[in-house]
Amino acid sequence: MKITRFALALLLGYAASAFALPKHAPVPGGVAVIDLGPASQTVPTARWGEQQIAVVRDNGRWFALLGIPLGTLPGDFEISVFFGLTVATKQISVQIRNYPEQRLTIKDKRKVEPNPDDLARIEREKKITEAIKRHFSGTPPATDFSLPAKGPLSSRFGLRRIFNGLPRNPHAGLDVAIGTGAPVTAPADGVIANVGDYFFNGNTVFIDHGQGLITAYMHLSRTDVRAGQTVKKGEPLGAVGSTGRVTGPHLHWAVILNNTPVDPELFLSRP
């Protein structure tokens, strides 16, 4: 069988990387871990509609990782899997998940009801962050994450949020309750995709881990990395702060899979 140079590079990448699958949670905001069959020299690709999704190798088998949007209704969905010229489909049954409500008071009212200049800035920043989240590189991602800051978990993923009495987007990340200046480290290997100061997110670092798996670290008091820099698991990214829209110092950690925010706790190492 003839193996293309690209496929060989992917195989070598898979062989050099250590994987631990995220927890299978086929719910809105969760991750579907889909068994594609025994690993072979043919590296499969997978798509959900037009969206390419991550494929990893674990214990001699291929698995597709599908991030399920929070707004997804329960029902059966399917992905397309390509082994060279062979195409197959795999079905996923998305289950119901109800998230609790959280009410918060924000002292800086502009962070809840932005003025026209703020809205223009928010729109510019949205285009930047959306491009980061859409990026899909061929690098096989390591999916065995460590918590990027040492502290208690506070606001969990998916909370339906009410700011100053006004409904806003659900909480699309995981908060670590820890004081200003506490170190923030990379949960896994990757490349720094972007470092910026954003209206809502404050000082933020994005890491590209490969194949549409992106992580973000928000509200930082300080950033210690630059775009394009390679980081290893455990290396410093910056320090916890209270920049952007916050009620106090903490780390907001987001995990994006196939351009979809998903629950970061699904990727944390389990004993």
Tab-separated table of N, CA, C and O in Angstrom, residues 159-212:
chain	number	residue	atom	x	y	z
A	159	LEU	N	-23.164	26.969	32.865
A	159	LEU	CA	-24.106	27.731	33.684
A	159	LEU	C	-24.845	28.767	32.848
A	159	LEU	O	-24.241	29.498	32.055
A	160	ARG	N	-26.176	28.846	33.024
A	160	ARG	CA	-26.970	29.880	32.346
A	160	ARG	C	-26.837	31.158	33.162
A	160	ARG	O	-27.282	31.227	34.303
A	161	ARG	N	-26.203	32.193	32.579
A	161	ARG	CA	-25.760	33.340	33.356
A	161	ARG	C	-26.679	34.552	33.215
A	161	ARG	O	-27.139	34.877	32.117
A	162	ILE	N	-26.898	35.190	34.362
A	162	ILE	CA	-27.679	36.426	34.436
A	162	ILE	C	-26.765	37.492	35.044
A	162	ILE	O	-26.360	37.383	36.209
A	163	PHE	N	-26.402	38.511	34.248
A	163	PHE	CA	-25.567	39.598	34.738
A	163	PHE	C	-26.430	40.826	35.023
A	163	PHE	O	-27.080	41.351	34.122
A	164	ASN	N	-26.415	41.287	36.281
A	164	ASN	CA	-27.189	42.477	36.657
A	164	ASN	C	-28.641	42.371	36.189
A	164	ASN	O	-29.240	43.339	35.721
A	165	GLY	N	-29.186	41.166	36.283
A	165	GLY	CA	-30.577	40.936	35.911
A	165	GLY	C	-30.814	40.703	34.434
A	165	GLY	O	-31.960	40.460	34.023
A	166	LEU	N	-29.746	40.733	33.614
A	166	LEU	CA	-29.899	40.578	32.170
A	166	LEU	C	-29.325	39.230	31.716
A	166	LEU	O	-28.165	38.913	32.023
A	167	PRO	N	-30.098	38.411	30.986
A	167	PRO	CA	-29.590	37.131	30.490
A	167	PRO	C	-28.445	37.340	29.501
A	167	PRO	O	-28.516	38.208	28.633
A	168	ARG	N	-27.398	36.551	29.637
A	168	ARG	CA	-26.263	36.595	28.722
A	168	ARG	C	-25.890	35.172	28.319
A	168	ARG	O	-26.527	34.205	28.726
A	169	ASN	N	-24.847	35.040	27.498
A	169	ASN	CA	-24.452	33.723	27.014
A	169	ASN	C	-24.091	32.787	28.166
A	169	ASN	O	-23.612	33.232	29.212
A	170	PRO	N	-24.311	31.483	27.995
A	170	PRO	CA	-23.921	30.519	29.033
A	170	PRO	C	-22.415	30.577	29.294
A	170	PRO	O	-21.629	31.023	28.452
A	171	HIS	N	-22.034	30.102	30.463
A	171	HIS	CA	-20.622	30.072	30.843
A	171	HIS	C	-19.906	29.006	30.028
A	171	HIS	O	-20.135	27.808	30.213
A	172	ALA	N	-19.030	29.463	29.134
A	172	ALA	CA	-18.406	28.554	28.169
A	172	ALA	C	-17.006	28.152	28.586
A	172	ALA	O	-16.108	27.992	27.753
A	173	GLY	N	-16.788	27.981	29.889
A	173	GLY	CA	-15.486	27.565	30.376
A	173	GLY	C	-15.581	27.079	31.805
A	173	GLY	O	-16.670	26.833	32.334
A	174	LEU	N	-14.426	26.948	32.433
A	174	LEU	CA	-14.317	26.480	33.809
A	174	LEU	C	-13.500	27.502	34.590
A	174	LEU	O	-12.420	27.899	34.147
A	175	ASP	N	-14.003	27.948	35.728
A	175	ASP	CA	-13.298	28.934	36.544
A	175	ASP	C	-12.529	28.259	37.670
A	175	ASP	O	-13.048	27.361	38.342
A	176	VAL	N	-11.295	28.730	37.866
A	176	VAL	CA	-10.479	28.308	38.998
A	176	VAL	C	-10.371	29.503	39.937
A	176	VAL	O	-9.869	30.563	39.555
A	177	ALA	N	-10.864	29.340	41.166
A	177	ALA	CA	-10.897	30.439	42.132
A	177	ALA	C	-9.545	30.537	42.825
A	177	ALA	O	-9.224	29.731	43.713
A	178	ILE	N	-8.766	31.530	42.421
A	178	ILE	CA	-7.420	31.693	42.965
A	178	ILE	C	-7.020	33.149	42.805
A	178	ILE	O	-7.530	33.854	41.927
A	179	GLY	N	-6.129	33.627	43.665
A	179	GLY	CA	-5.814	35.040	43.728
A	179	GLY	C	-4.918	35.557	42.622
A	179	GLY	O	-4.235	34.794	41.918
A	180	THR	N	-4.900	36.865	42.484
A	180	THR	CA	-4.063	37.541	41.494
A	180	THR	C	-2.592	37.166	41.684
A	180	THR	O	-2.083	37.136	42.802
A	181	GLY	N	-1.935	36.879	40.568
A	181	GLY	CA	-0.518	36.549	40.584
A	181	GLY	C	-0.214	35.076	40.616
A	181	GLY	O	0.940	34.677	40.398
A	182	ALA	N	-1.208	34.231	40.874
A	182	ALA	CA	-0.978	32.782	40.881
A	182	ALA	C	-0.589	32.323	39.478
A	182	ALA	O	-1.125	32.815	38.480
A	183	PRO	N	0.333	31.369	39.377
A	183	PRO	CA	0.808	30.951	38.048
A	183	PRO	C	-0.243	30.175	37.264
A	183	PRO	O	-1.033	29.417	37.827
A	184	VAL	N	-0.215	30.377	35.947
A	184	VAL	CA	-1.051	29.650	35.000
A	184	VAL	C	-0.114	28.908	34.057
A	184	VAL	O	0.812	29.513	33.496
A	185	THR	N	-0.331	27.619	33.873
A	185	THR	CA	0.570	26.804	33.066
A	185	THR	C	-0.195	26.066	31.966
A	185	THR	O	-1.408	25.873	32.047
A	186	ALA	N	0.531	25.638	30.952
A	186	ALA	CA	-0.074	24.915	29.832
A	186	ALA	C	-0.529	23.535	30.290
A	186	ALA	O	0.240	22.801	30.918
A	187	PRO	N	-1.781	23.134	29.977
A	187	PRO	CA	-2.271	21.816	30.388
A	187	PRO	C	-1.748	20.688	29.519
A	187	PRO	O	-1.827	19.515	29.890
A	188	ALA	N	-1.228	21.038	28.328
A	188	ALA	CA	-0.704	20.051	27.388
A	188	ALA	C	0.161	20.792	26.375
A	188	ALA	O	0.155	22.034	26.319
A	189	ASP	N	0.906	20.045	25.575
A	189	ASP	CA	1.766	20.660	24.558
A	189	ASP	C	0.931	21.406	23.522
A	189	ASP	O	-0.214	21.030	23.227
A	190	GLY	N	1.520	22.451	22.947
A	190	GLY	CA	0.834	23.181	21.887
A	190	GLY	C	1.647	24.359	21.409
A	190	GLY	O	2.815	24.541	21.779
A	191	VAL	N	1.023	25.169	20.572
A	191	VAL	CA	1.630	26.380	20.020
A	191	VAL	C	0.752	27.564	20.392
A	191	VAL	O	-0.478	27.494	20.249
A	192	ILE	N	1.343	28.642	20.867
A	192	ILE	CA	0.581	29.833	21.233
A	192	ILE	C	-0.016	30.431	19.950
A	192	ILE	O	0.707	30.844	19.043
A	193	ALA	N	-1.346	30.452	19.888
A	193	ALA	CA	-2.035	30.947	18.697
A	193	ALA	C	-2.250	32.447	18.746
A	193	ALA	O	-2.296	33.111	17.698
A	194	ASN	N	-2.405	32.999	19.962
A	194	ASN	CA	-2.707	34.426	20.082
A	194	ASN	C	-2.529	34.853	21.541
A	194	ASN	O	-2.803	34.089	22.455
A	195	VAL	N	-2.055	36.090	21.700
A	195	VAL	CA	-1.994	36.737	23.010
A	195	VAL	C	-2.593	38.123	22.831
A	195	VAL	O	-2.157	38.875	21.943
A	196	GLY	N	-3.611	38.474	23.626
A	196	GLY	CA	-4.248	39.769	23.424
A	196	GLY	C	-4.991	40.257	24.649
A	196	GLY	O	-5.187	39.520	25.621
A	197	ASP	N	-5.406	41.522	24.580
A	197	ASP	CA	-6.215	42.141	25.624
A	197	ASP	C	-7.593	42.380	25.029
A	197	ASP	O	-7.746	43.199	24.120
A	198	TYR	N	-8.609	41.679	25.542
A	198	TYR	CA	-9.947	41.699	24.975
A	198	TYR	C	-10.940	42.336	25.952
A	198	TYR	O	-10.764	42.271	27.167
A	199	PHE	N	-12.008	42.940	25.389
A	199	PHE	CA	-12.971	43.688	26.192
A	199	PHE	C	-13.582	42.829	27.295
A	199	PHE	O	-13.569	43.210	28.475
A	200	PHE	N	-14.131	41.692	26.937
A	200	PHE	CA	-14.754	40.817	27.930
A	200	PHE	C	-13.738	39.895	28.597
A	200	PHE	O	-13.801	39.651	29.807
A	201	ASN	N	-12.800	39.353	27.829
A	201	ASN	CA	-11.891	38.316	28.319
A	201	ASN	C	-10.684	38.867	29.064
A	201	ASN	O	-9.997	38.110	29.756
A	202	GLY	N	-10.386	40.163	28.922
A	202	GLY	CA	-9.181	40.716	29.511
A	202	GLY	C	-7.948	40.140	28.840
A	202	GLY	O	-7.982	39.720	27.671
A	203	ASN	N	-6.831	40.117	29.564
A	203	ASN	CA	-5.596	39.547	29.016
A	203	ASN	C	-5.776	38.045	28.814
A	203	ASN	O	-6.100	37.319	29.765
A	204	THR	N	-5.562	37.609	27.579
A	204	THR	CA	-5.927	36.243	27.195
A	204	THR	C	-4.814	35.582	26.392
A	204	THR	O	-4.158	36.231	25.567
A	205	VAL	N	-4.616	34.299	26.622
A	205	VAL	CA	-3.693	33.467	25.842
A	205	VAL	C	-4.493	32.329	25.217
A	205	VAL	O	-5.295	31.684	25.897
A	206	PHE	N	-4.273	32.095	23.916
A	206	PHE	CA	-4.867	30.950	23.216
A	206	PHE	C	-3.756	29.974	22.845
A	206	PHE	O	-2.703	30.383	22.344
A	207	ILE	N	-4.000	28.679	23.049
A	207	ILE	CA	-3.071	27.628	22.629
A	207	ILE	C	-3.745	26.740	21.587
A	207	ILE	O	-4.883	26.307	21.772
A	208	ASP	N	-3.029	26.473	20.494
A	208	ASP	CA	-3.475	25.530	19.474
A	208	ASP	C	-2.796	24.196	19.765
A	208	ASP	O	-1.574	24.076	19.657
A	209	HIS	N	-3.599	23.186	20.131
A	209	HIS	CA	-3.057	21.861	20.446
A	209	HIS	C	-3.090	20.924	19.237
A	209	HIS	O	-2.556	19.819	19.305
A	210	GLY	N	-3.732	21.352	18.145
A	210	GLY	CA	-3.790	20.534	16.945
A	210	GLY	C	-5.182	20.004	16.657
A	210	GLY	O	-5.966	19.741	17.578
A	211	GLN	N	-5.498	19.871	15.371
A	211	GLN	CA	-6.751	19.287	14.893
A	211	GLN	C	-7.993	19.925	15.520
A	211	GLN	O	-8.939	19.238	15.928
A	212	GLY	N	-7.998	21.250	15.588
A	212	GLY	CA	-9.186	21.944	16.068
A	212	GLY	C	-9.372	21.947	17.564
A	212	GLY	O	-10.434	22.357	18.053
